[in-house]
Amino acid sequence: MADALLSILNTFLGTCCANTQTLDIGRHTYRVSQQLGEGGFSTVYLVADTERGSQFAMKKIYCHTPDMFAKAQQEIAAYRRFRHRNIIRTVYMVLPLYKENLFDVTEHSRASGMCWPEDKIIAYLHNYGKHQGRPGLQAEQESGGDSERLLDTAAEAGGENPQQKPSRRGGYAPVGNADDAEPTVPNGPVASYAHRDIKLANVMLADDMTPILMDFGSLAPARFRAETRTDALRIQDDAAENCSLPYRAPELFDVQRGAEFDERTDVWSLGCLLFALAFNRTPFEDPLDPDSPYSARLMQLIDFMMEPDPQKRPFIDQVIAMTRSLYQR
């Protein structure tokens, strides 16, 4: 399966550069309609199944060096590693189509001079008991079949493809679980990972406004230590390349030998995201408006998550407890 994914990736890299933007994946042909977005190392296109018209987002990853190709492989592996209702799923390298992300929402709010209600902001941070079982890895793994069969299912669902039917918001319902059924994580201890690039633009919104975390190209083990000065410089350079500046934890800016890192680098980024949802801008763009419309408890939560000292910053379980308290009051 891994070889097939890499073959698809190579085919896509070549095909999307052509003027005639069509490509074959399995038994399906897709036409590239338009560019949806672009990052430093990838471009995302809107594509449609030429037979059924079902729509997907397709990511083109630029692999100019062996290291970049290895990183693309790592991203593919990351998508297969995690199963959760709030994490994006894949069909080969074809992603469910979402029409908006949190950055779009805050831009609309900024333009209209509006502020989100506090309970709505808090609602984006946690499911509040909606899912059962093991959180994080494979929390919502479905039985499914192989990717080829699921592509067929997506294209033949009762004559009215779930991707074809527009919602009232103008988007499309995401296609079902489209990963193969191979177990990706053993039933042992859950490994600890950091996303490392949590930001508004990496949280897509499904048509029911469910937040969907995407872009696992920066994923890495959460816990590590800078044993040497060389390690420290490498960690700092890696953060500069992979962690967006407005959301980057302060301990990643000037890394010293002996520094230790854990999941709380992502908690800082999540605090920045929460601030941006509340004020329609990232924390350090402008001085804070003294007339904040939000409760002291919400502002304390943001301050708690954005504690500059990583050893005093909360772990995610503490953040969940605080958000649950805010959400249920």
Short mmCIF file of C-alpha atoms in Angstrom, two decimals:
data_model
loop_
_atom_site.label_atom_id
_atom_site.label_comp_id
_atom_site.label_asym_id
_atom_site.label_seq_id
_atom_site.Cartn_x
_atom_site.Cartn_y
_atom_site.Cartn_z
CA MET A 1 0.00 0.00 0.00
CA ALA A 2 2.84 2.39 0.83
CA ASP A 3 4.36 1.81 -2.61
CA ALA A 4 1.00 2.55 -4.21
CA LEU A 5 0.70 5.80 -2.27
CA LEU A 6 4.16 6.91 -3.34
CA SER A 7 3.37 6.00 -6.94
CA ILE A 8 0.22 8.11 -6.77
CA LEU A 9 2.22 10.97 -5.26
CA ASN A 10 4.80 10.85 -8.06
CA THR A 11 2.07 10.67 -10.70
CA PHE A 12 0.32 13.64 -9.20
CA LEU A 13 3.47 15.73 -8.96
CA GLY A 14 4.03 15.30 -12.67
CA THR A 15 0.44 15.53 -13.82
CA CYS A 16 -0.55 18.71 -12.04
CA CYS A 17 2.21 20.63 -13.76
CA ALA A 18 0.71 19.91 -17.16
CA ASN A 19 -1.66 22.22 -18.97
CA THR A 20 -4.25 19.46 -19.32
CA GLN A 21 -4.92 18.98 -15.65
CA THR A 22 -6.43 15.52 -15.41
CA LEU A 23 -5.06 12.50 -13.61
CA ASP A 24 -5.98 8.88 -13.05
CA ILE A 25 -6.14 7.35 -9.58
CA GLY A 26 -7.16 3.71 -9.52
CA ARG A 27 -10.24 3.37 -11.71
CA HIS A 28 -11.15 7.04 -11.50
CA THR A 29 -10.16 10.12 -13.49
CA TYR A 30 -10.05 13.53 -11.85
CA ARG A 31 -10.02 16.99 -13.40
CA VAL A 32 -8.21 19.82 -11.60
CA SER A 33 -10.61 22.77 -11.40
CA GLN A 34 -8.73 25.45 -9.49
CA GLN A 35 -6.07 26.17 -6.91
CA LEU A 36 -7.43 26.38 -3.37
CA GLY A 37 -4.31 27.36 -1.47
CA GLU A 38 -0.53 27.36 -1.42
CA GLY A 39 2.11 26.90 1.26
CA GLY A 40 5.87 26.87 1.31
CA PHE A 41 6.15 23.26 0.18
CA SER A 42 2.77 22.34 -1.26
CA THR A 43 -0.25 23.47 -3.24
CA VAL A 44 -3.85 22.33 -2.77
CA TYR A 45 -6.20 22.00 -5.73
CA LEU A 46 -9.93 21.45 -6.11
CA VAL A 47 -10.50 18.32 -8.22
CA ALA A 48 -13.63 16.54 -9.41
CA ASP A 49 -14.33 12.97 -10.46
CA THR A 50 -14.97 13.27 -14.20
CA GLU A 51 -17.69 10.60 -14.13
CA ARG A 52 -19.67 11.44 -11.00
CA GLY A 53 -18.63 15.03 -10.32
CA SER A 54 -17.75 14.34 -6.70
CA GLN A 55 -15.28 16.90 -5.38
CA PHE A 56 -12.09 16.50 -3.38
CA ALA A 57 -9.14 18.58 -2.27
CA MET A 58 -5.84 17.30 -3.67
CA LYS A 59 -2.49 18.24 -2.22
CA LYS A 60 0.59 18.57 -4.40
CA ILE A 61 3.79 18.23 -2.38
CA TYR A 62 7.05 19.61 -3.79
CA CYS A 63 9.83 17.05 -3.36
CA HIS A 64 12.98 18.67 -4.75
CA THR A 65 15.38 16.66 -2.58
CA PRO A 66 15.46 13.18 -1.02
CA ASP A 67 14.86 14.78 2.38
CA MET A 68 11.71 16.49 1.11
CA PHE A 69 10.50 13.23 -0.39
CA ALA A 70 11.10 11.50 2.94
CA LYS A 71 9.11 14.23 4.65
CA ALA A 72 6.23 13.68 2.23
CA GLN A 73 6.31 10.00 3.13
CA GLN A 74 6.21 11.00 6.80
CA GLU A 75 3.13 13.13 6.19
CA ILE A 76 1.38 10.24 4.45
CA ALA A 77 2.21 8.00 7.40
CA ALA A 78 0.86 10.62 9.82
CA TYR A 79 -2.49 10.76 8.06
CA ARG A 80 -2.76 6.99 8.38
CA ARG A 81 -1.67 7.01 12.01
CA PHE A 82 -4.50 9.12 13.42
CA ARG A 83 -8.23 8.36 13.39
CA HIS A 84 -10.51 10.96 14.96
CA ARG A 85 -13.60 12.92 13.97
CA ASN A 86 -11.63 16.18 14.25
CA ILE A 87 -8.65 15.05 12.16
CA ILE A 88 -8.73 15.07 8.38
CA ARG A 89 -8.94 11.75 6.53
CA THR A 90 -7.50 10.73 3.20
CA VAL A 91 -8.40 8.78 0.08
CA TYR A 92 -5.02 8.02 -1.41
CA MET A 93 -3.80 11.63 -1.50
CA VAL A 94 -7.34 12.90 -2.04
CA LEU A 95 -8.79 14.75 0.95
CA PRO A 96 -12.42 15.49 1.85
CA LEU A 97 -13.37 18.95 0.62
CA TYR A 98 -14.07 21.63 3.20
CA LYS A 99 -15.10 25.09 2.08
CA GLU A 100 -13.76 27.16 5.00
CA ASN A 101 -11.23 27.15 7.78
CA LEU A 102 -10.99 29.09 11.02
CA PHE A 103 -8.79 31.72 9.39
CA ASP A 104 -11.58 32.46 6.87
CA VAL A 105 -14.07 32.78 9.72
CA THR A 106 -11.93 35.25 11.68
CA GLU A 107 -11.29 37.28 8.53
CA HIS A 108 -15.06 37.56 8.01
CA SER A 109 -15.48 38.58 11.64
CA ARG A 110 -12.69 41.16 11.40
CA ALA A 111 -14.19 42.67 8.24
CA SER A 112 -17.63 42.94 9.83
CA GLY A 113 -16.35 44.17 13.19
CA MET A 114 -17.96 41.24 14.98
CA CYS A 115 -16.76 39.13 17.90
CA TRP A 116 -17.64 35.50 18.36
CA PRO A 117 -19.77 34.51 21.38
CA GLU A 118 -17.63 33.11 24.16
CA ASP A 119 -19.40 29.74 24.31
CA LYS A 120 -18.87 29.24 20.58
CA ILE A 121 -15.15 29.93 20.90
CA ILE A 122 -14.81 27.45 23.76
CA ALA A 123 -16.81 24.85 21.83
CA TYR A 124 -14.03 24.57 19.24
CA LEU A 125 -11.47 23.41 21.78
CA HIS A 126 -13.00 20.11 22.87
CA ASN A 127 -15.71 17.56 22.05
CA TYR A 128 -17.09 17.65 25.62
CA GLY A 129 -17.77 13.93 25.87
CA LYS A 130 -19.22 13.45 22.39
CA HIS A 131 -16.87 10.60 21.48
CA GLN A 132 -16.18 7.43 23.39
CA GLY A 133 -13.07 5.36 23.73
CA ARG A 134 -9.44 6.12 23.33
CA PRO A 135 -8.76 9.75 22.51
CA GLY A 136 -6.15 10.77 19.99
CA LEU A 137 -4.93 7.84 17.96
CA GLN A 138 -7.59 5.82 16.17
CA ALA A 139 -10.35 7.25 18.36
CA GLU A 140 -12.92 6.79 15.64
CA GLN A 141 -11.51 4.14 13.35
CA GLU A 142 -14.20 2.55 11.23
CA SER A 143 -14.18 -0.87 9.63
CA GLY A 144 -13.83 0.33 6.04
CA GLY A 145 -12.09 -1.46 3.19
CA ASP A 146 -9.17 -0.65 1.02
CA SER A 147 -8.79 2.79 -0.54
CA GLU A 148 -9.80 1.61 -4.01
CA ARG A 149 -13.12 0.21 -2.77
CA LEU A 150 -13.80 3.33 -0.75
CA LEU A 151 -13.18 5.52 -3.77
CA ASP A 152 -15.84 3.48 -5.57
CA THR A 153 -18.19 3.87 -2.61
CA ALA A 154 -17.69 7.63 -2.60
CA ALA A 155 -18.53 7.80 -6.31
CA GLU A 156 -21.56 5.49 -6.20
CA ALA A 157 -23.39 6.36 -2.99
CA GLY A 158 -27.03 5.97 -3.91
CA GLY A 159 -26.83 8.01 -7.09
CA GLU A 160 -26.40 11.21 -5.08
CA ASN A 161 -22.81 11.45 -3.96
CA PRO A 162 -22.37 12.99 -0.51
CA GLN A 163 -19.73 15.28 -2.00
CA GLN A 164 -22.13 16.44 -4.72
CA LYS A 165 -24.95 17.58 -2.49
CA PRO A 166 -24.43 21.22 -1.46
CA SER A 167 -25.21 22.24 2.09
CA ARG A 168 -27.02 25.42 3.06
CA ARG A 169 -23.61 27.01 3.61
CA GLY A 170 -22.49 26.19 0.09
CA GLY A 171 -20.06 23.46 1.11
CA TYR A 172 -20.12 19.72 0.69
CA ALA A 173 -20.44 16.88 3.16
CA PRO A 174 -17.11 15.14 3.73
CA VAL A 175 -16.76 11.66 2.26
CA GLY A 176 -16.67 8.79 4.78
CA ASN A 177 -13.59 7.09 6.19
CA ALA A 178 -11.36 6.44 3.22
CA ASP A 179 -8.30 4.83 4.66
CA ASP A 180 -7.41 1.20 4.37
CA ALA A 181 -8.34 -1.15 7.17
CA GLU A 182 -4.82 -2.07 8.21
CA PRO A 183 -4.25 -1.26 11.89
CA THR A 184 -1.88 1.68 12.02
CA VAL A 185 -1.17 1.82 15.75
CA PRO A 186 -0.75 -1.16 18.08
CA ASN A 187 -2.99 -1.53 21.12
CA GLY A 188 -0.16 -0.61 23.45
CA PRO A 189 0.85 2.73 24.95
CA VAL A 190 -0.11 5.75 22.87
CA ALA A 191 2.91 7.49 21.38
CA SER A 192 3.22 11.20 22.06
CA TYR A 193 3.31 13.52 19.04
CA ALA A 194 3.23 17.26 18.47
CA HIS A 195 1.50 18.75 15.44
CA ARG A 196 3.88 21.77 15.58
CA ASP A 197 1.85 23.97 13.24
CA ILE A 198 -1.52 24.49 14.91
CA LYS A 199 -3.02 27.67 13.50
CA LEU A 200 -6.31 29.01 12.16
CA ALA A 201 -5.56 28.07 8.56
CA ASN A 202 -4.91 24.44 9.53
CA VAL A 203 -8.34 23.93 11.09
CA MET A 204 -10.91 23.31 8.37
CA LEU A 205 -14.66 23.44 8.99
CA ALA A 206 -17.08 20.76 7.86
CA ASP A 207 -20.58 21.79 6.83
CA ASP A 208 -21.88 21.23 10.37
CA MET A 209 -19.03 23.49 11.60
CA THR A 210 -17.09 20.55 13.07
CA PRO A 211 -13.41 21.62 13.25
CA ILE A 212 -11.06 19.33 11.30
CA LEU A 213 -7.33 19.49 12.03
CA MET A 214 -5.17 19.09 8.93
CA ASP A 215 -1.61 19.44 7.57
CA PHE A 216 0.53 16.91 9.40
CA GLY A 217 3.66 17.74 7.42
CA SER A 218 5.35 19.13 10.54
CA LEU A 219 4.37 16.25 12.84
CA ALA A 220 7.16 15.01 15.12
CA PRO A 221 7.63 13.21 18.45
CA ALA A 222 6.56 15.64 21.16
CA ARG A 223 9.24 14.89 23.74
CA PHE A 224 12.91 15.48 23.04
CA ARG A 225 15.98 17.14 24.50
CA ALA A 226 18.74 19.29 23.04
CA GLU A 227 21.71 17.22 24.20
CA THR A 228 24.32 19.31 22.38
CA ARG A 229 24.67 22.78 20.95
CA THR A 230 24.29 21.24 17.50
CA ASP A 231 20.99 19.71 18.60
CA ALA A 232 19.85 23.09 19.88
CA LEU A 233 20.59 24.83 16.58
CA ARG A 234 18.92 22.06 14.61
CA ILE A 235 15.77 22.28 16.75
CA GLN A 236 15.68 26.05 16.38
CA ASP A 237 16.13 25.91 12.60
CA ASP A 238 13.53 23.16 12.28
CA ALA A 239 11.02 25.22 14.25
CA ALA A 240 11.69 28.26 12.07
CA GLU A 241 10.90 26.15 9.00
CA ASN A 242 7.90 24.22 10.29
CA CYS A 243 6.18 26.29 12.99
CA SER A 244 4.35 29.43 11.84
CA LEU A 245 5.84 32.47 13.57
CA PRO A 246 2.67 33.95 15.18
CA TYR A 247 1.90 30.58 16.81
CA ARG A 248 5.41 29.40 17.69
CA ALA A 249 6.13 28.68 21.35
CA PRO A 250 8.77 31.02 22.87
CA GLU A 251 11.07 28.15 23.90
CA LEU A 252 11.62 27.38 20.20
CA PHE A 253 13.14 30.79 19.38
CA ASP A 254 16.43 30.64 21.28
CA VAL A 255 17.12 27.00 22.05
CA GLN A 256 19.88 26.27 24.54
CA ARG A 257 21.78 23.09 25.16
CA GLY A 258 19.94 20.94 27.71
CA ALA A 259 16.51 22.35 26.86
CA GLU A 260 13.65 19.85 27.04
CA PHE A 261 10.45 19.95 25.01
CA ASP A 262 7.08 18.23 25.24
CA GLU A 263 3.45 18.47 24.12
CA ARG A 264 3.11 21.93 25.64
CA THR A 265 4.62 23.56 22.56
CA ASP A 266 1.27 22.71 20.91
CA VAL A 267 -0.64 24.07 23.92
CA TRP A 268 1.00 27.47 23.35
CA SER A 269 -0.09 27.36 19.69
CA LEU A 270 -3.61 26.38 20.73
CA GLY A 271 -3.69 29.34 23.10
CA CYS A 272 -2.70 31.63 20.22
CA LEU A 273 -5.48 30.08 18.14
CA LEU A 274 -8.01 30.67 20.93
CA PHE A 275 -6.88 34.31 21.20
CA ALA A 276 -7.23 34.72 17.43
CA LEU A 277 -10.75 33.28 17.50
CA ALA A 278 -11.71 35.78 20.19
CA PHE A 279 -10.05 38.91 18.76
CA ASN A 280 -9.78 38.16 15.01
CA ARG A 281 -5.99 38.55 15.06
CA THR A 282 -2.98 36.76 16.47
CA PRO A 283 -1.76 37.78 19.94
CA PHE A 284 1.18 40.00 19.04
CA GLU A 285 -0.17 41.97 16.07
CA ASP A 286 -1.53 44.92 18.09
CA PRO A 287 -2.01 45.93 21.73
CA LEU A 288 -4.99 44.23 23.34
CA ASP A 289 -8.21 46.23 23.36
CA PRO A 290 -8.84 47.07 27.03
CA ASP A 291 -12.59 46.69 26.47
CA SER A 292 -12.57 42.93 26.02
CA PRO A 293 -16.10 41.52 25.60
CA TYR A 294 -15.10 38.21 27.20
CA SER A 295 -15.19 36.91 30.74
CA ALA A 296 -12.20 36.99 33.05
CA ARG A 297 -12.23 33.18 33.07
CA LEU A 298 -11.76 32.98 29.31
CA MET A 299 -8.92 35.48 29.45
CA GLN A 300 -7.34 33.48 32.28
CA LEU A 301 -7.55 30.34 30.14
CA ILE A 302 -5.75 32.11 27.28
CA ASP A 303 -3.09 33.42 29.66
CA PHE A 304 -2.72 29.94 31.17
CA MET A 305 -2.16 28.34 27.75
CA MET A 306 0.22 31.10 26.70
CA GLU A 307 2.43 30.89 29.80
CA PRO A 308 5.95 31.79 28.53
CA ASP A 309 7.61 29.30 30.88
CA PRO A 310 6.93 25.86 29.35
CA GLN A 311 7.35 24.17 32.74
CA LYS A 312 4.47 26.23 34.13
CA ARG A 313 2.30 25.87 31.03
CA PRO A 314 -0.55 23.34 31.35
CA PHE A 315 -0.75 19.99 29.63
CA ILE A 316 -3.74 19.39 27.39
CA ASP A 317 -5.67 17.45 30.07
CA GLN A 318 -5.64 20.56 32.25
CA VAL A 319 -6.79 22.69 29.31
CA ILE A 320 -9.65 20.27 28.63
CA ALA A 321 -10.74 20.44 32.27
CA MET A 322 -10.78 24.24 32.18
CA THR A 323 -12.63 24.43 28.87
CA ARG A 324 -15.20 21.91 30.09
CA SER A 325 -15.76 24.05 33.17
CA LEU A 326 -16.23 27.16 31.01
CA TYR A 327 -18.44 25.38 28.49
CA GLN A 328 -20.79 23.83 31.04
CA ARG A 329 -21.28 26.78 33.36
#
